Tab-separated table of C-alpha atoms and ligand atoms in Angstrom:
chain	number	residue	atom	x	y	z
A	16	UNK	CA	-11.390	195.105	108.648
A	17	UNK	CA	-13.663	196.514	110.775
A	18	UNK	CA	-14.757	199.829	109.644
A	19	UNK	CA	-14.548	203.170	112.349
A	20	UNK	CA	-16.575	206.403	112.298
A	21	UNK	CA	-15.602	208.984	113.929
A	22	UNK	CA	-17.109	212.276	114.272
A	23	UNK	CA	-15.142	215.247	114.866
A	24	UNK	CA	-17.324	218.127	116.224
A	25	UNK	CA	-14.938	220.878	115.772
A	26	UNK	CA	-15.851	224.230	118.106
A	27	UNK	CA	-19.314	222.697	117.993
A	28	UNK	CA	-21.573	221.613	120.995
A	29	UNK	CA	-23.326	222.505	124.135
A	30	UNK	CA	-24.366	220.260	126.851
A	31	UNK	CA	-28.090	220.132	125.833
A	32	UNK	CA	-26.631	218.434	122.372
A	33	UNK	CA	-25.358	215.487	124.031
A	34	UNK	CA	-29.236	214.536	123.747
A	35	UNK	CA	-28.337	213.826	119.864
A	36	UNK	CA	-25.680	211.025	120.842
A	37	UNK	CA	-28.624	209.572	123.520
A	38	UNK	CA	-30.687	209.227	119.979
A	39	UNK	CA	-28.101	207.763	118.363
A	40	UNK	CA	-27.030	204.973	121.019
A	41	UNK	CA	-30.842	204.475	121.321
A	42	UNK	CA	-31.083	204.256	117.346
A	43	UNK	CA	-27.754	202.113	116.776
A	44	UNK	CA	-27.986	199.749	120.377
A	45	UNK	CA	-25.089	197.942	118.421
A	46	UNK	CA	-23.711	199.470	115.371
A	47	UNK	CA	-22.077	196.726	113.207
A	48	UNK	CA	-18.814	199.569	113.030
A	49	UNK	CA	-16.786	201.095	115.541
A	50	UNK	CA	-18.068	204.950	116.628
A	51	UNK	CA	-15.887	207.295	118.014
A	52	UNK	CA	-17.211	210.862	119.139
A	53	UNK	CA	-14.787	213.519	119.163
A	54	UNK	CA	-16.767	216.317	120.914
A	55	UNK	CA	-15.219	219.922	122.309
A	56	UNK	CA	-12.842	219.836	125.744
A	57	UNK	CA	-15.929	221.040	127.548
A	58	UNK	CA	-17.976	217.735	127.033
A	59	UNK	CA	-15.272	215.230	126.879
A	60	UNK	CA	-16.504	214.197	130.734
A	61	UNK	CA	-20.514	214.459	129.749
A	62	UNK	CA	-19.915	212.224	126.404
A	63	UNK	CA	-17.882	209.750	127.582
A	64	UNK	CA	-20.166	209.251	130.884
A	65	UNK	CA	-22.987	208.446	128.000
A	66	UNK	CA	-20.595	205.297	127.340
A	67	UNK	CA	-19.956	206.434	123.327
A	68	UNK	CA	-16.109	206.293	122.620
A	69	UNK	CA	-14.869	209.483	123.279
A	70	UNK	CA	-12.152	211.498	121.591
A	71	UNK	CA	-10.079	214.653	121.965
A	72	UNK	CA	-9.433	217.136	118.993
A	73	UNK	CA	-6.195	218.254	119.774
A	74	UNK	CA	-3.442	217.850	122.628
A	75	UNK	CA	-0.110	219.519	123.394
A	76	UNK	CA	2.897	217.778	123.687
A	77	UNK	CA	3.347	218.400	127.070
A	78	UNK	CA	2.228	216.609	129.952
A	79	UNK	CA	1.292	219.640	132.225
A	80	UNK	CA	2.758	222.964	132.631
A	81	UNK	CA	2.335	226.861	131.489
A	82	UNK	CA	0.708	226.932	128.531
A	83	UNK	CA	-1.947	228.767	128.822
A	84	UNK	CA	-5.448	227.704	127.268
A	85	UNK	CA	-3.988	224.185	125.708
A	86	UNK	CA	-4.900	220.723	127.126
A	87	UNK	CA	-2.752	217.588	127.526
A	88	UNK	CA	-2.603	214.191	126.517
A	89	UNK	CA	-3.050	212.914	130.344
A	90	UNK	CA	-6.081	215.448	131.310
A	91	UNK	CA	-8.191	214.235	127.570
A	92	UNK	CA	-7.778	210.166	128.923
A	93	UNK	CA	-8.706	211.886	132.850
A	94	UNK	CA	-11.491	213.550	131.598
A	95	UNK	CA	-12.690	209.948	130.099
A	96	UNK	CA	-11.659	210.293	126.159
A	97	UNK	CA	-9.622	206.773	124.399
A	98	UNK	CA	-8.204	209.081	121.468
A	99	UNK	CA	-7.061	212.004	119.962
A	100	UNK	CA	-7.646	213.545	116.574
A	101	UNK	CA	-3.590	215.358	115.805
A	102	UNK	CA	-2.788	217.554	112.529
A	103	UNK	CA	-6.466	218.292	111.196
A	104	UNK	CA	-6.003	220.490	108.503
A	105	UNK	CA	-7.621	223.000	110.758
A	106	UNK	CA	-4.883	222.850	112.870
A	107	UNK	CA	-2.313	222.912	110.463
A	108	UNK	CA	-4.057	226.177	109.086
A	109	UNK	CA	-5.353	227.973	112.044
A	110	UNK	CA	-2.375	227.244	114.425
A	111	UNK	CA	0.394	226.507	111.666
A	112	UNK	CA	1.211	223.126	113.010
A	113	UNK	CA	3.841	221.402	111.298
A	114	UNK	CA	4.103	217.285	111.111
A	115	UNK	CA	7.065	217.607	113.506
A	116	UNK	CA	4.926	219.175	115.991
A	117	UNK	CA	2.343	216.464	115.368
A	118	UNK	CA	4.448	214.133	115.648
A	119	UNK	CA	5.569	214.896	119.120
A	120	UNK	CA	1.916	215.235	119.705
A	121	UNK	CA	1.095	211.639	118.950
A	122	UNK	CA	4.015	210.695	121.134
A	123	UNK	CA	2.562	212.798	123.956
A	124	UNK	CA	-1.164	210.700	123.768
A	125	UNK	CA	0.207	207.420	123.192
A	126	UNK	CA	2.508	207.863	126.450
A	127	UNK	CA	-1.048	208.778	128.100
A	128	UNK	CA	-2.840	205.905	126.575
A	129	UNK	CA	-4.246	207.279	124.139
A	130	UNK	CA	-5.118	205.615	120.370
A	131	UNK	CA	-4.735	208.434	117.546
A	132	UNK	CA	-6.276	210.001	114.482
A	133	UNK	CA	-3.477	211.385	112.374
A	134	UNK	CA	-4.635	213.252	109.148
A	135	UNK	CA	-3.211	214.354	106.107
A	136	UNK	CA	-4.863	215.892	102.930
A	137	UNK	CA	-3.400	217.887	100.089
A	138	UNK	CA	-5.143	221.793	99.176
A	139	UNK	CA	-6.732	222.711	96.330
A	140	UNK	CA	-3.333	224.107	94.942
A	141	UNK	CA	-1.548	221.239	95.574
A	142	UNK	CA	-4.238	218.782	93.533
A	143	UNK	CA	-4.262	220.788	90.726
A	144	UNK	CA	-0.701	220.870	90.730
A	145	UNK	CA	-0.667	216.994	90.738
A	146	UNK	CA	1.451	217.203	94.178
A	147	UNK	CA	-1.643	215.128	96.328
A	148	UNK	CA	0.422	211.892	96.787
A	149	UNK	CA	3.722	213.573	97.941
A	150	UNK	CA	1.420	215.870	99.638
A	151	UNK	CA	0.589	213.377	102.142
A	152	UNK	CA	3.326	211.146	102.043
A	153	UNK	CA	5.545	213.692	103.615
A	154	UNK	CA	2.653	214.595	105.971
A	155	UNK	CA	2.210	210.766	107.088
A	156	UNK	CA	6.036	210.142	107.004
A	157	UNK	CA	6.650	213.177	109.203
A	158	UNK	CA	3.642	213.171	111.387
A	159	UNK	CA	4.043	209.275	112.450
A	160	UNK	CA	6.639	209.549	115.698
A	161	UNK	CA	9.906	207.267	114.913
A	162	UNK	CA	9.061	203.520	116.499
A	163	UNK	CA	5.617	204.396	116.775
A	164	UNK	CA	3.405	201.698	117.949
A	165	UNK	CA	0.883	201.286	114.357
A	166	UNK	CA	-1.832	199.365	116.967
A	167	UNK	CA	-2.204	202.997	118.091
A	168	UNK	CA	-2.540	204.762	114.568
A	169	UNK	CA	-5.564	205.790	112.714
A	170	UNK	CA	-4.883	208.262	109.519
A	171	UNK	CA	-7.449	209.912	108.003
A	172	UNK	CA	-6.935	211.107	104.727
A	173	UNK	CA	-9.058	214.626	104.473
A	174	UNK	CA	-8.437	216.462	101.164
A	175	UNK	CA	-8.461	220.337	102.664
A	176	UNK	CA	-10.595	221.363	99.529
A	177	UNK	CA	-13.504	218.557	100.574
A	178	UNK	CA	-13.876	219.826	104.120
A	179	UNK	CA	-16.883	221.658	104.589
A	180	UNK	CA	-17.157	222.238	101.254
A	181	UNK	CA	-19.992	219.606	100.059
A	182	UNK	CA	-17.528	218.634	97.589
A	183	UNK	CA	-15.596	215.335	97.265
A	184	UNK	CA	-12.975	213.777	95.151
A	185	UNK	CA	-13.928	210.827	92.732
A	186	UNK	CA	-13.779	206.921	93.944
A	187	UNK	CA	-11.125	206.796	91.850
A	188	UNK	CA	-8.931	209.470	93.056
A	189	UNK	CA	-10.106	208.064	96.951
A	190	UNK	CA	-8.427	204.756	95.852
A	191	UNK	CA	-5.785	205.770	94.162
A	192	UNK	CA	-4.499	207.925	97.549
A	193	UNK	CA	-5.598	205.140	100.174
A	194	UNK	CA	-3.618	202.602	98.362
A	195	UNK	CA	-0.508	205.026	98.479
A	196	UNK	CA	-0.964	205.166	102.130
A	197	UNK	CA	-1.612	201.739	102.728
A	198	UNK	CA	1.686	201.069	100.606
A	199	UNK	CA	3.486	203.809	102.835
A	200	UNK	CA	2.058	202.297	105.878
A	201	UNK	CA	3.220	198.977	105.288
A	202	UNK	CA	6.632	199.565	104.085
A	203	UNK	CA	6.743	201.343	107.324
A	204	UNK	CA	5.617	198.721	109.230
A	205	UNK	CA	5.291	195.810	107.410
A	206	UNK	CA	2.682	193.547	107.903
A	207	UNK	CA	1.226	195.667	111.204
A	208	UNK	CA	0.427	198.213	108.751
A	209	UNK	CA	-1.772	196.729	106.493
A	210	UNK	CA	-4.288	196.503	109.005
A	211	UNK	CA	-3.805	200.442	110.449
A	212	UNK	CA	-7.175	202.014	109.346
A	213	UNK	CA	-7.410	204.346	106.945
A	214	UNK	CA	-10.428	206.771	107.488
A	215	UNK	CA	-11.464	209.071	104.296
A	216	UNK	CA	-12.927	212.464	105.646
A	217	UNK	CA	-14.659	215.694	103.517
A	218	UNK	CA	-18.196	216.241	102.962
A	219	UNK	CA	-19.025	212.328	104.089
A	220	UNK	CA	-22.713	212.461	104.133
A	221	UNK	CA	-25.376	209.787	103.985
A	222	UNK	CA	-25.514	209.978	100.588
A	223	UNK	CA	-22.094	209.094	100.073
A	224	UNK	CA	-20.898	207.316	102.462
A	225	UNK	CA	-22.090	204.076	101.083
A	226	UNK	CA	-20.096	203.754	97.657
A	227	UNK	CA	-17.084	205.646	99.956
A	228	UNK	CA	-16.890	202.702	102.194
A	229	UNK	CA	-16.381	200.592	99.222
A	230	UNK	CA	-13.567	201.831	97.876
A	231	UNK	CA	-10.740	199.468	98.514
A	232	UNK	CA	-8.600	200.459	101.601
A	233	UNK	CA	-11.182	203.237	102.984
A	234	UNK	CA	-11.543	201.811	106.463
A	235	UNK	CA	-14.062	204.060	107.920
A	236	UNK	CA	-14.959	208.158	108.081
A	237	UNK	CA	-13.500	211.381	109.453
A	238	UNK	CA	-17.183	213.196	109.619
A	239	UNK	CA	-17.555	216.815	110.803
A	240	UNK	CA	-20.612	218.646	109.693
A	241	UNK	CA	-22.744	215.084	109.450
A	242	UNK	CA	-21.782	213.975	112.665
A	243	UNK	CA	-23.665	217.122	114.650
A	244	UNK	CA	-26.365	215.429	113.635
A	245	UNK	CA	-27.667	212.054	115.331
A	246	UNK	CA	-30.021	211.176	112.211
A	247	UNK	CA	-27.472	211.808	109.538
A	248	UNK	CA	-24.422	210.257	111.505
A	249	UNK	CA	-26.290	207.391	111.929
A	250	UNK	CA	-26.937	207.100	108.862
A	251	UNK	CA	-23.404	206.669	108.104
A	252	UNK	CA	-23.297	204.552	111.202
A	253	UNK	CA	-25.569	202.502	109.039
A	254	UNK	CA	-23.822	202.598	105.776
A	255	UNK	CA	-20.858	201.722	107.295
A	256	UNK	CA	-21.899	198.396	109.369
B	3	LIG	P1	-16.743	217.703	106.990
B	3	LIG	O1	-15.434	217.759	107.927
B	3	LIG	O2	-17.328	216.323	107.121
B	3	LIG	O3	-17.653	218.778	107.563
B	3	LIG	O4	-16.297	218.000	105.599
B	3	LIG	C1	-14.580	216.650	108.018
B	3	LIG	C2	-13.416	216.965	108.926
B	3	LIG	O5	-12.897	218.086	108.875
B	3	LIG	O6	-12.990	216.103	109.728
């Protein structure tokens, strides 16, 4: 399968930064994996009119309306993005989304034409309690809409405790929680979802990324801090191609 890498910006960027993704088209002309640049709302327009795949960070489940400060489905694929990244642990934390509420989410930017980046990822408290795989098979069972089309679905499996934090789980632990998903994902779907990508994401750096993208079912990367960078995300560009 062909691998993805996405970068997710988070509340990061101005408009002079959009010179680090002219670096890295110059740099990576064609980049033997799929990119996907998930900047801020403010330079959705600006990066997609560069021509890199463009992403959204968030949508509401509405298509227009009053709700003040909140962006739909329909305005991220006018201003020029192709997906959405829905239920980032960030999210989940900072705005206490719940998978239902993702869920209607995903419905929202698929209706708009819009691909998506669903993540789960267990905390720190939940690992050490052993709960990771239930963990984020609820999160995946309740955050994928019923009848959902899996040609549209991207999950990104971002242990909360690895995000920002330099630290990452073993290869071994990677695998062992891809291949629940991809198990999940396919007795879902059946055969559609063994080929839904399955994107690991927390503390992917250049000098991980490599023995990451072996691990069996790891399909590509969820990067945040790596990907503000156009010499360190291409790296991974790199790595994963
Ligand atoms: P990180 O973030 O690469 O900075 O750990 C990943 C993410 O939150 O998507």
């Amino acid at each position: 399968m062909r691998k993805l890498v996405a970068g997710n910006w988070k509340m990061n960027g101005l408009r002079a930064d959009l010179a680090e993704i002219a670096a890295l088209r110059a740099a990576h002309p064609a980049p033997g994996c799929d990119v996907l640049v998930c900047p801020p709302a403010t330079l959705i327009a600006a990066m997609a009119a560069t021509g890199i795949p463009t992403g959204g960070q968030d949508c509401h489940p509405r298509v227009s309306g009053a709700h003040t400060g909140d962006i739909s489905a329909a305005m991220l694929r006018d201003a020029g993005a192709v997906a959405v990244i829905l239920g980032h642990s960030e999210r989940r934390s900072d705005h206490g989304e719940r998978s239902a509420l993702v869920a209607q989410k995903a419905q929202a930017a698929v209706t708009a034409g819009l691909w998506t980046i669903i993540c789960v990822g267990e905390t720190e408290a939940d690992r050490d309690a052993d709960r990771t795989l239930d963990i984020v098979g609820a999160q995946l069972s309740a955050s994928v809409p019923e009848g959902f089309d899996p040609a549209r679905l991207t999950v990104a499996y971002e242990p909360v405790w690895a995000i920002g934090t330099g630290r990452t789980p073993t290869l071994a632990e990677i695998a062992t929680v891809h291949a629940a998903l991809r198990a999940a994902l396919v007795a879902r779907f059946g055969p559609p979802g063994a080929v839904v990508r399955i994107l690991y994401g927390g503390s992917v750096k250049p000098s991980n990324a490599a023995e990451i993208f072996r691990v069996p079912d790891v399909n590509g990367a969820l990067v945040g801090g790596a990907a503000l960078k156009a010499a360190d995300f291409g790296a991974i560009i790199a790595a994963a191609g």
